[in-house]
């Protein structure tokens, strides 16, 4: 399945933390994670989306541009991520204040476990801590910074 990365930005330009998160997504994609899609949420954030589309590892940019997303308040952003999550094996966000605020809410709404503060993943699903981005994962034992599975474990 594909990987959804939630972009960190200021409605004008991407933050470096997004590039770190994309690096983690590339590692996951290399282990069968599929394509990387970047979600840009904001108000007047078209320039961010255009810049994101030029990043080589990003296969698709999704944009949610509206006044309710101007400050990317977790209560507004988490439900959007929840609506998109079923289409992805992983949902990642940077381990920043924003990522640490949004993904736990999304994980709770999805009724899945969040796994946090991971800096690498081996082919045997062993993870080491910290730091990289935030993620929601579809199978057990895989972690990334701010990581939660999109489907409950059995």
Coordinates of C-alpha atoms in Angstrom, one line a residue:
X1 CA 0.0 0.0 0.0
X2 CA 1.0 3.6 -0.5
X3 CA 2.4 5.9 2.2
X4 CA 0.8 9.3 3.1
X5 CA 3.1 12.0 4.5
X6 CA 1.5 15.0 6.2
X7 CA 3.4 18.1 5.1
X8 CA 4.8 20.5 7.7
X9 CA 4.7 24.1 6.3
X10 CA 3.8 27.7 7.0
X11 CA 1.4 28.1 4.1
X12 CA 4.3 29.5 2.1
X13 CA 7.0 26.9 2.1
X14 CA 7.8 23.4 3.3
X15 CA 9.6 22.9 6.6
X16 CA 12.8 20.9 6.6
X17 CA 11.1 18.3 8.9
X18 CA 8.9 17.3 5.9
X19 CA 12.0 16.3 4.0
X20 CA 13.2 14.2 6.9
X21 CA 9.8 12.5 7.0
X22 CA 9.9 11.9 3.3
X23 CA 13.3 10.2 3.8
X24 CA 11.6 7.8 6.3
X25 CA 8.8 7.2 3.8
X26 CA 11.4 6.3 1.2
X27 CA 12.9 3.7 3.5
X28 CA 9.4 2.3 4.1
X29 CA 8.7 2.3 0.3
X30 CA 12.0 0.4 -0.2
X31 CA 10.5 -2.3 2.0
X32 CA 7.4 -2.7 -0.1
X33 CA 5.6 0.4 1.2
X34 CA 4.4 1.6 -2.3
X35 CA 4.1 5.1 -3.6
X36 CA 4.6 8.2 -1.5
X37 CA 1.8 10.8 -1.4
X38 CA 2.2 14.1 0.3
X39 CA -0.8 15.8 2.0
X40 CA -0.6 19.6 2.1
X41 CA -3.2 21.0 4.5
X42 CA -3.6 24.8 4.9
X43 CA -5.0 28.0 3.6
X44 CA -3.5 29.7 0.6
X45 CA -1.0 26.8 0.4
X46 CA -0.9 26.3 -3.3
X47 CA 2.8 27.4 -3.5
X48 CA 3.7 24.7 -1.0
X49 CA 1.9 22.1 -3.1
X50 CA 3.6 23.2 -6.2
X51 CA 7.0 23.0 -4.5
X52 CA 6.2 19.6 -3.1
X53 CA 5.3 18.3 -6.5
X54 CA 8.9 18.8 -7.6
X55 CA 10.3 16.5 -4.9
X56 CA 11.5 13.4 -6.7
X57 CA 10.2 10.8 -4.2
X58 CA 6.7 12.2 -4.1
X59 CA 4.4 10.4 -6.6
X60 CA 1.3 12.5 -5.8
X61 CA 0.4 15.7 -3.9
X62 CA -3.0 16.0 -2.2
X63 CA -4.1 19.5 -1.3
X64 CA -6.7 20.5 1.3
X65 CA -6.9 24.3 1.1
X66 CA -9.5 26.0 3.2
X67 CA -9.9 28.7 5.9
X68 CA -10.5 26.0 8.5
X69 CA -7.0 24.6 7.9
X70 CA -5.1 28.0 8.0
X71 CA -3.5 27.2 11.4
X72 CA -3.7 23.4 11.0
X73 CA -5.5 22.9 14.3
X74 CA -5.5 19.2 15.2
X75 CA -9.2 19.1 15.7
X76 CA -9.7 20.0 12.1
X77 CA -6.8 18.1 10.6
X78 CA -7.2 14.7 12.3
X79 CA -10.6 14.0 10.8
X80 CA -9.2 14.7 7.3
X81 CA -6.4 12.3 7.9
X82 CA -8.9 9.7 9.2
X83 CA -10.9 10.0 5.9
X84 CA -7.8 9.4 3.8
X85 CA -6.0 6.8 6.0
X86 CA -7.9 3.7 4.7
X87 CA -6.2 4.2 1.3
X88 CA -2.7 4.0 2.9
X89 CA -0.5 1.4 4.6
X90 CA 1.3 4.2 6.6
X91 CA 0.5 7.7 7.5
X92 CA 3.6 9.7 8.6
X93 CA 4.1 13.2 10.0
X94 CA 7.2 15.0 11.4
X95 CA 7.9 14.5 15.1
X96 CA 7.2 18.2 15.7
X97 CA 4.7 19.8 17.9
X98 CA 2.2 19.7 15.1
X99 CA 2.8 16.0 14.3
X100 CA 2.7 15.0 17.9
X101 CA -0.6 16.8 18.3
X102 CA -2.3 15.6 15.1
X103 CA -1.4 11.9 14.7
X104 CA -2.4 10.7 18.2
X105 CA -5.9 12.2 17.5
X106 CA -6.0 10.5 14.1
X107 CA -4.9 7.2 15.6
X108 CA -7.5 7.4 18.4
X109 CA -10.3 8.2 15.8
X110 CA -9.0 5.2 13.7
X111 CA -8.9 3.0 16.9
X112 CA -5.3 2.0 16.1
X113 CA -2.0 2.0 18.0
X114 CA 0.4 4.9 17.4
X115 CA 4.1 4.1 17.4
X116 CA 6.5 7.0 18.0
X117 CA 10.1 8.2 18.0
X118 CA 11.7 5.8 15.5
X119 CA 14.8 6.7 13.4
X120 CA 15.2 3.5 11.3
X121 CA 13.6 0.2 10.3
X122 CA 15.4 -3.0 9.3
X123 CA 14.0 -5.5 6.9
X124 CA 13.1 -7.7 9.9
X125 CA 10.8 -5.0 11.3
X126 CA 13.2 -4.1 14.1
X127 CA 13.0 -0.4 14.9
X128 CA 15.4 1.8 16.7
X129 CA 14.7 5.1 18.5
X130 CA 14.7 8.2 17.9
X131 CA 14.3 10.6 15.7
X132 CA 12.6 10.7 12.3
X133 CA 8.9 11.3 11.5
X134 CA 5.4 10.3 12.6
X135 CA 3.5 7.4 11.2
X136 CA 0.4 5.3 11.2
X137 CA 1.2 1.7 10.2
X138 CA -0.9 -1.2 8.9
X139 CA 1.0 -4.1 10.5
X140 CA 2.5 -4.7 13.9
X141 CA 6.0 -4.1 15.1
X142 CA 6.9 -1.3 12.7
X143 CA 7.6 2.1 14.1
X144 CA 8.4 5.6 12.9
X145 CA 8.4 8.8 14.8
X146 CA 4.7 9.5 15.4
X147 CA 3.6 6.2 14.0
X148 CA 0.2 4.5 14.3
X149 CA -1.2 1.6 12.3
X150 CA -4.1 2.2 10.0
X151 CA -5.7 -1.1 10.8
X152 CA -6.0 -2.8 14.3
X153 CA -3.6 -5.6 15.0
X154 CA -5.1 -9.1 15.5

